[in-house]
Coordinates of C-alpha atoms in Angstrom, one line a residue:
M1 CA -6.5 13.8 7.0
H2 CA -3.4 14.6 9.1
A3 CA -3.2 14.9 12.8
A4 CA 0.1 16.8 12.5
P5 CA 0.3 20.2 10.8
A6 CA 1.8 20.4 7.4
S7 CA 4.3 23.0 8.5
G8 CA 5.6 24.7 11.7
P9 CA 7.8 23.5 14.5
F10 CA 7.9 19.8 15.6
R11 CA 5.5 18.9 18.4
A12 CA 5.5 16.2 21.0
G13 CA 3.6 13.1 19.7
E14 CA 4.7 13.7 16.0
R15 CA 6.5 11.2 13.9
V16 CA 9.9 12.6 12.7
Q17 CA 12.4 11.1 10.2
L18 CA 16.1 11.5 10.9
T19 CA 18.6 11.0 8.0
D20 CA 22.3 10.6 8.8
P21 CA 25.2 11.5 6.5
K22 CA 25.1 8.1 4.8
G23 CA 21.4 8.4 4.0
R24 CA 20.3 5.9 6.6
L25 CA 16.8 6.6 8.0
T26 CA 15.5 6.5 11.6
T27 CA 11.8 7.3 12.3
I28 CA 10.9 8.2 15.9
W29 CA 7.8 9.5 17.8
L30 CA 8.7 12.6 19.7
E31 CA 8.0 12.5 23.4
S32 CA 9.3 14.9 26.0
G33 CA 12.0 13.4 28.2
K34 CA 12.9 10.6 25.7
Q35 CA 16.1 10.1 23.8
M36 CA 17.1 8.5 20.5
H37 CA 20.1 6.2 21.0
S38 CA 22.4 4.9 18.3
H39 CA 26.1 4.0 17.9
Q40 CA 26.5 7.6 16.6
G41 CA 25.4 9.1 19.9
T42 CA 22.1 10.2 21.4
I43 CA 19.6 12.9 20.5
A44 CA 17.2 14.2 23.1
H45 CA 13.6 14.5 21.9
D46 CA 13.3 17.8 23.7
E47 CA 16.0 19.2 21.3
L48 CA 13.8 18.3 18.3
I49 CA 10.6 19.6 19.8
G50 CA 10.2 23.2 18.7
L51 CA 12.6 23.0 15.8
A52 CA 11.5 23.9 12.3
D53 CA 10.8 21.2 9.8
G54 CA 13.9 20.6 7.7
S55 CA 16.4 21.4 10.5
V56 CA 19.8 19.8 11.1
I57 CA 20.6 18.5 14.6
A58 CA 23.8 17.0 16.0
S59 CA 24.0 13.9 18.2
S60 CA 26.0 13.7 21.4
E61 CA 28.9 12.3 19.2
G62 CA 28.7 15.1 16.7
T63 CA 26.9 13.2 13.9
Q64 CA 24.6 15.5 12.1
Y65 CA 21.0 14.4 11.2
L66 CA 18.5 16.1 8.9
A67 CA 15.1 16.1 10.6
L68 CA 12.0 16.1 8.5
R69 CA 8.3 15.3 8.8
P70 CA 8.1 12.1 6.8
L71 CA 6.0 12.2 3.6
L72 CA 3.3 9.6 3.1
T73 CA 5.7 7.6 0.9
D74 CA 8.2 7.5 3.8
V75 CA 5.5 6.5 6.3
I76 CA 4.3 3.7 4.1
M77 CA 7.7 2.3 3.4
S78 CA 8.5 2.2 7.1
M79 CA 5.2 1.3 8.8
P80 CA 4.4 -2.1 10.4
R81 CA 3.4 -4.6 7.8
G82 CA 1.1 -7.6 8.1
A83 CA 1.2 -8.3 4.3
A84 CA 3.5 -7.0 1.6
I85 CA 2.6 -3.4 0.7
I86 CA 1.9 -1.9 -2.7
Y87 CA 5.0 0.2 -3.6
P88 CA 4.4 3.9 -4.2
K89 CA 5.3 3.5 -7.9
D90 CA 2.4 1.1 -8.3
A91 CA 0.1 3.0 -6.0
A92 CA 0.6 6.1 -8.2
M93 CA -0.3 4.2 -11.3
I94 CA -3.3 2.7 -9.7
L95 CA -4.7 6.1 -8.7
A96 CA -4.1 7.3 -12.3
K97 CA -5.3 4.2 -14.2
A98 CA -8.4 3.7 -12.0
D99 CA -9.1 7.4 -12.1
I100 CA -9.5 7.7 -8.3
R101 CA -10.9 11.1 -7.6
P102 CA -12.9 13.1 -5.0
G103 CA -16.5 11.8 -4.7
A104 CA -15.7 8.3 -6.1
R105 CA -17.2 5.2 -4.5
V106 CA -14.3 2.8 -4.3
V107 CA -14.0 -0.8 -3.3
E108 CA -10.6 -2.5 -2.6
A109 CA -9.6 -6.0 -1.6
G110 CA -7.6 -7.1 0.2
V111 CA -6.6 -4.3 2.5
G112 CA -3.2 -5.9 3.5
S113 CA -1.3 -3.4 5.6
G114 CA -3.3 -0.4 4.6
A115 CA -0.8 1.2 2.2
L116 CA -3.1 1.5 -0.8
S117 CA -6.0 2.5 1.6
L118 CA -3.9 5.5 2.7
W119 CA -3.3 6.6 -0.9
I120 CA -6.9 6.2 -1.9
L121 CA -8.2 8.0 1.2
R122 CA -5.8 10.9 0.5
M123 CA -7.1 11.1 -3.1
L124 CA -10.7 11.1 -2.0
G125 CA -10.0 14.0 0.3
G126 CA -12.8 13.1 2.8
T127 CA -15.4 12.7 0.1
G128 CA -16.9 9.7 -1.6
S129 CA -16.3 6.3 0.1
L130 CA -13.8 3.5 0.4
K131 CA -14.9 0.0 1.4
S132 CA -11.9 -2.2 2.1
F133 CA -12.5 -6.0 2.1
E134 CA -10.2 -8.2 4.0
R135 CA -10.5 -11.9 4.9
R136 CA -8.1 -11.9 7.9
P137 CA -8.9 -9.9 11.0
E138 CA -5.2 -9.7 11.9
F139 CA -4.4 -7.8 8.6
A140 CA -7.4 -5.6 9.2
D141 CA -6.1 -4.6 12.6
V142 CA -2.6 -3.7 11.2
A143 CA -4.2 -1.7 8.4
R144 CA -6.5 0.2 10.8
G145 CA -3.7 1.0 13.1
N146 CA -1.5 2.2 10.2
V147 CA -4.2 4.4 8.7
V148 CA -5.1 6.0 12.1
S149 CA -1.4 6.7 12.8
V150 CA -1.4 8.9 9.7
T151 CA -4.9 10.4 9.8
G152 CA -5.3 10.8 13.6
A153 CA -8.8 9.1 13.6
E154 CA -10.5 6.5 11.5
P155 CA -11.8 8.3 8.4
E156 CA -15.6 8.6 8.3
N157 CA -15.7 7.6 4.6
W158 CA -13.7 4.4 5.2
E159 CA -15.0 1.0 6.2
I160 CA -13.3 -2.3 6.6
V161 CA -15.5 -5.3 5.8
L162 CA -14.3 -8.7 7.0
G163 CA -15.0 -11.6 4.7
D164 CA -14.4 -12.9 1.1
L165 CA -15.1 -10.2 -1.4
Q166 CA -17.4 -12.4 -3.6
D167 CA -19.5 -13.3 -0.6
A168 CA -19.5 -10.0 1.3
L169 CA -19.7 -7.5 -1.6
P170 CA -23.4 -8.1 -2.5
G171 CA -24.4 -7.4 1.1
A172 CA -22.2 -4.3 1.4
C173 CA -22.9 -2.6 -1.9
E174 CA -26.1 -2.2 -3.9
P175 CA -25.9 -3.3 -7.6
G176 CA -24.6 -0.5 -9.8
S177 CA -23.4 1.6 -6.8
V178 CA -19.6 1.3 -7.1
D179 CA -17.4 3.5 -9.4
R180 CA -14.0 1.8 -9.0
V181 CA -12.8 -1.6 -7.9
V182 CA -9.2 -2.3 -7.1
L183 CA -8.1 -5.9 -6.3
D184 CA -4.9 -7.0 -4.8
M185 CA -5.5 -10.7 -4.2
L186 CA -4.5 -14.2 -5.2
A187 CA -7.3 -15.1 -7.6
P188 CA -9.2 -11.9 -8.6
W189 CA -11.1 -13.8 -11.4
E190 CA -13.1 -15.5 -8.7
C191 CA -14.8 -12.2 -7.8
L192 CA -15.8 -11.1 -11.3
P193 CA -19.5 -12.0 -11.1
A194 CA -20.0 -10.0 -7.8
I195 CA -17.9 -7.1 -9.1
S196 CA -19.8 -6.9 -12.4
D197 CA -23.0 -6.6 -10.5
A198 CA -21.6 -3.8 -8.2
L199 CA -19.9 -1.7 -10.8
V200 CA -21.7 1.1 -12.6
P201 CA -21.5 1.1 -16.4
G202 CA -18.2 2.7 -17.4
G203 CA -16.8 1.9 -13.9
V204 CA -13.2 0.8 -13.7
L205 CA -11.9 -2.6 -12.6
L206 CA -8.2 -2.8 -11.8
C207 CA -6.3 -5.8 -10.6
Y208 CA -2.8 -5.9 -9.1
V209 CA -1.2 -9.3 -9.6
A210 CA 2.4 -10.5 -9.0
T211 CA 3.0 -13.2 -11.6
A212 CA 2.5 -13.6 -15.4
T213 CA 0.3 -16.6 -14.9
Q214 CA -2.1 -14.6 -12.8
L215 CA -2.0 -11.9 -15.3
S216 CA -2.9 -14.3 -18.1
R217 CA -5.7 -15.9 -16.2
V218 CA -7.4 -12.7 -15.1
A219 CA -7.2 -11.2 -18.6
E220 CA -8.9 -14.3 -20.2
E221 CA -11.6 -14.4 -17.5
I222 CA -12.3 -10.7 -18.0
R223 CA -12.7 -11.3 -21.8
A224 CA -14.8 -14.4 -21.3
S225 CA -17.2 -12.6 -18.9
G226 CA -18.4 -10.3 -21.8
N227 CA -18.9 -7.5 -19.3
Y228 CA -15.8 -5.4 -19.9
S229 CA -13.8 -3.6 -22.4
E230 CA -10.6 -5.1 -23.7
P231 CA -8.2 -5.4 -20.7
D232 CA -5.1 -3.3 -20.6
A233 CA -2.0 -4.7 -18.9
E234 CA 1.3 -3.1 -17.9
E235 CA 4.0 -2.9 -15.3
T236 CA 6.0 0.1 -13.9
M237 CA 9.7 0.1 -13.3
V238 CA 11.6 2.9 -11.6
R239 CA 15.3 3.5 -12.1
G240 CA 17.1 6.1 -10.0
W241 CA 20.1 8.1 -11.3
H242 CA 23.4 9.0 -9.6
V243 CA 23.9 12.7 -10.2
Q244 CA 27.1 14.2 -8.7
G245 CA 29.3 16.6 -10.7
L246 CA 30.2 15.0 -14.0
A247 CA 29.4 11.5 -12.7
V248 CA 25.8 11.3 -14.1
R249 CA 24.6 7.8 -14.7
P250 CA 21.8 5.3 -13.9
D251 CA 22.0 3.7 -10.4
H252 CA 23.3 0.1 -10.4
R253 CA 20.2 -1.0 -8.7
M254 CA 16.6 -0.3 -9.5
V255 CA 13.0 -1.1 -8.3
A256 CA 12.1 -3.4 -11.2
H257 CA 9.2 -5.8 -11.1
T258 CA 6.8 -5.6 -8.2
G259 CA 3.5 -6.4 -9.9
F260 CA 1.4 -6.1 -13.0
L261 CA -1.6 -3.8 -13.4
I262 CA -4.5 -4.9 -15.5
S263 CA -7.6 -2.7 -16.0
A264 CA -10.9 -2.7 -17.9
R265 CA -14.1 -0.7 -18.1
R266 CA -17.6 -2.1 -17.2
L267 CA -19.8 -2.3 -20.3
A268 CA -23.5 -1.2 -20.3
P269 CA -25.9 -4.1 -19.8
N270 CA -26.6 -6.2 -22.9
T271 CA -23.7 -4.6 -24.7
V272 CA -21.6 -6.8 -27.1
L273 CA -18.0 -5.6 -27.5
P274 CA -16.9 -5.4 -31.2
A275 CA -14.5 -8.3 -32.0
K276 CA -10.9 -7.2 -31.7
Q277 CA -8.8 -7.8 -34.9
V278 CA -5.6 -9.5 -33.9
R279 CA -2.8 -10.9 -35.9
G280 CA -3.1 -14.7 -36.0
S281 CA -0.4 -16.9 -34.5
K282 CA 1.3 -19.5 -36.7
T283 CA 1.4 -21.8 -33.7
P284 CA -1.8 -21.4 -31.6
A285 CA -1.7 -22.7 -28.1
S286 CA -3.3 -26.1 -27.5
L287 CA -5.7 -26.7 -24.6
A288 CA -2.9 -28.6 -22.9
D289 CA -0.6 -25.6 -23.2
T290 CA -3.3 -23.3 -21.7
E291 CA -4.0 -25.7 -18.9
A292 CA -0.3 -26.0 -18.0
W293 CA 0.1 -22.2 -18.1
T294 CA -3.1 -21.2 -16.3
P295 CA -4.7 -24.2 -14.6
S296 CA -8.5 -24.3 -14.6
D297 CA -8.5 -25.9 -11.1
D298 CA -8.7 -23.1 -8.6
A299 CA -7.1 -25.3 -6.0
A300 CA -3.8 -25.0 -7.9
W301 CA -3.7 -21.3 -7.3
T302 CA -2.1 -21.2 -3.9
S303 CA 0.2 -18.7 -2.2
A304 CA 3.0 -21.3 -2.1
A305 CA 2.6 -22.1 -5.8
L306 CA 2.9 -18.4 -6.7
G307 CA 5.8 -17.8 -4.5
E308 CA 4.2 -15.4 -2.0
R309 CA 6.0 -14.9 1.2
Q310 CA 4.0 -15.8 4.3
V311 CA 4.1 -13.9 7.6
S312 CA 4.0 -16.0 10.8
D313 CA 1.2 -15.4 13.3
R314 CA 3.7 -14.3 15.9
V315 CA 5.2 -11.6 13.6
L316 CA 1.7 -10.6 12.5
R317 CA 0.6 -10.1 16.1
K318 CA 3.7 -8.0 16.7
R319 CA 3.0 -5.8 13.6
G320 CA -0.6 -5.4 14.9
R321 CA 0.6 -4.1 18.2
E322 CA 3.1 -1.7 16.6
A323 CA 0.4 -0.3 14.3
T324 CA -2.1 0.1 17.1
N325 CA 0.6 1.8 19.3
G326 CA 1.2 4.3 16.4
A327 CA -2.5 5.0 16.1
E328 CA -2.8 5.6 19.9
R329 CA 0.2 8.0 19.9
T330 CA -1.3 10.0 16.9
R331 CA -4.7 10.1 18.6
A332 CA -3.0 11.4 21.8
A333 CA -1.1 14.0 20.0
A334 CA -4.2 15.2 18.2
S335 CA -6.0 15.5 21.5
G336 CA -3.1 17.3 23.1
D337 CA -2.8 14.6 25.8
I338 CA 0.5 13.0 24.7
M339 CA 1.4 12.0 28.3
D340 CA -1.5 9.5 28.4
S341 CA 0.3 7.5 25.8
G342 CA 3.4 7.0 27.9
S343 CA 2.8 3.3 28.3
Q344 CA 3.0 2.7 24.6
Q345 CA 6.3 1.7 23.1
P346 CA 7.5 3.8 20.2
T347 CA 7.4 2.4 16.7
E348 CA 10.5 3.2 14.6
H349 CA 12.1 2.4 11.3
N350 CA 15.7 1.8 12.1
E351 CA 17.7 1.4 9.0
G352 CA 20.3 3.4 10.8
K353 CA 20.4 0.9 13.6
A354 CA 19.2 3.5 16.0
T355 CA 17.1 2.4 19.0
E356 CA 15.1 4.4 21.4

């Protein structure tokens, strides 16, 4: 999947991640004759080209940087974003809980910035298929550019389908032809009828939702459909540790809630799931309580009501250009014609306030 080799010296056209002594990251695209500029001095790209992965290089001011090929996690956390990405901690759990494996036929919606698409494509390893459904062409452009910037070319087993999943899925996939469905969308319950037709018996449905109200609504809709096993819901939190000498303790900050994962298995046709024995509540919820918590009016489930951050059209167009430029630079590097991409502006992640 990678245009760049997994090891060996850095080449022109590659993406390289520089880490300064304070842990600040700067990602640059190597191009002969260019320089990386920062308040800590400059580094000529030609000094990096030919160095071994994992080398240390000093700037003109004497600041030392560790130079590494970024891992996929690094690329995803720094790539241009149209929509919010699925964090690596959640992507890893999605791959595990949905049992994404080589040969699987996978459907995802929506594609967002392409972060989850990259993880799924890597797990498929060039086999099976991934169909990514996206309503907005602008997001599809960002995702396509980000994926190609990593893979070097648009994967043959990947297809982006524009349109609403519930409308486009029947025309894109035959009934009973999909092994796994992963949904990252506002109201996944709206797509359950189309998904139920597309999934094979035993197939996995997994939804990624941000709020507890969405989690509750999708769980009840899965149960009410009668087509799935009892849904399983959870969230993943990651807490780093400070480890230095005898000062070993949890970090003060952590990546806590990003989203909930809820999954279920498709039942065989005409199968009735045995009733689950649950402990009764002393104070069962009334219809009014349920309506207040999870409104039945789909018009109430808006991005604003759920607190989702919106990206302006201007920013989205900029992210699209950045993603496309990254894709073109990777294609040029893969073809050995890096000079043809000289008109493209480099994309970089400049936590270290470095500019090029």
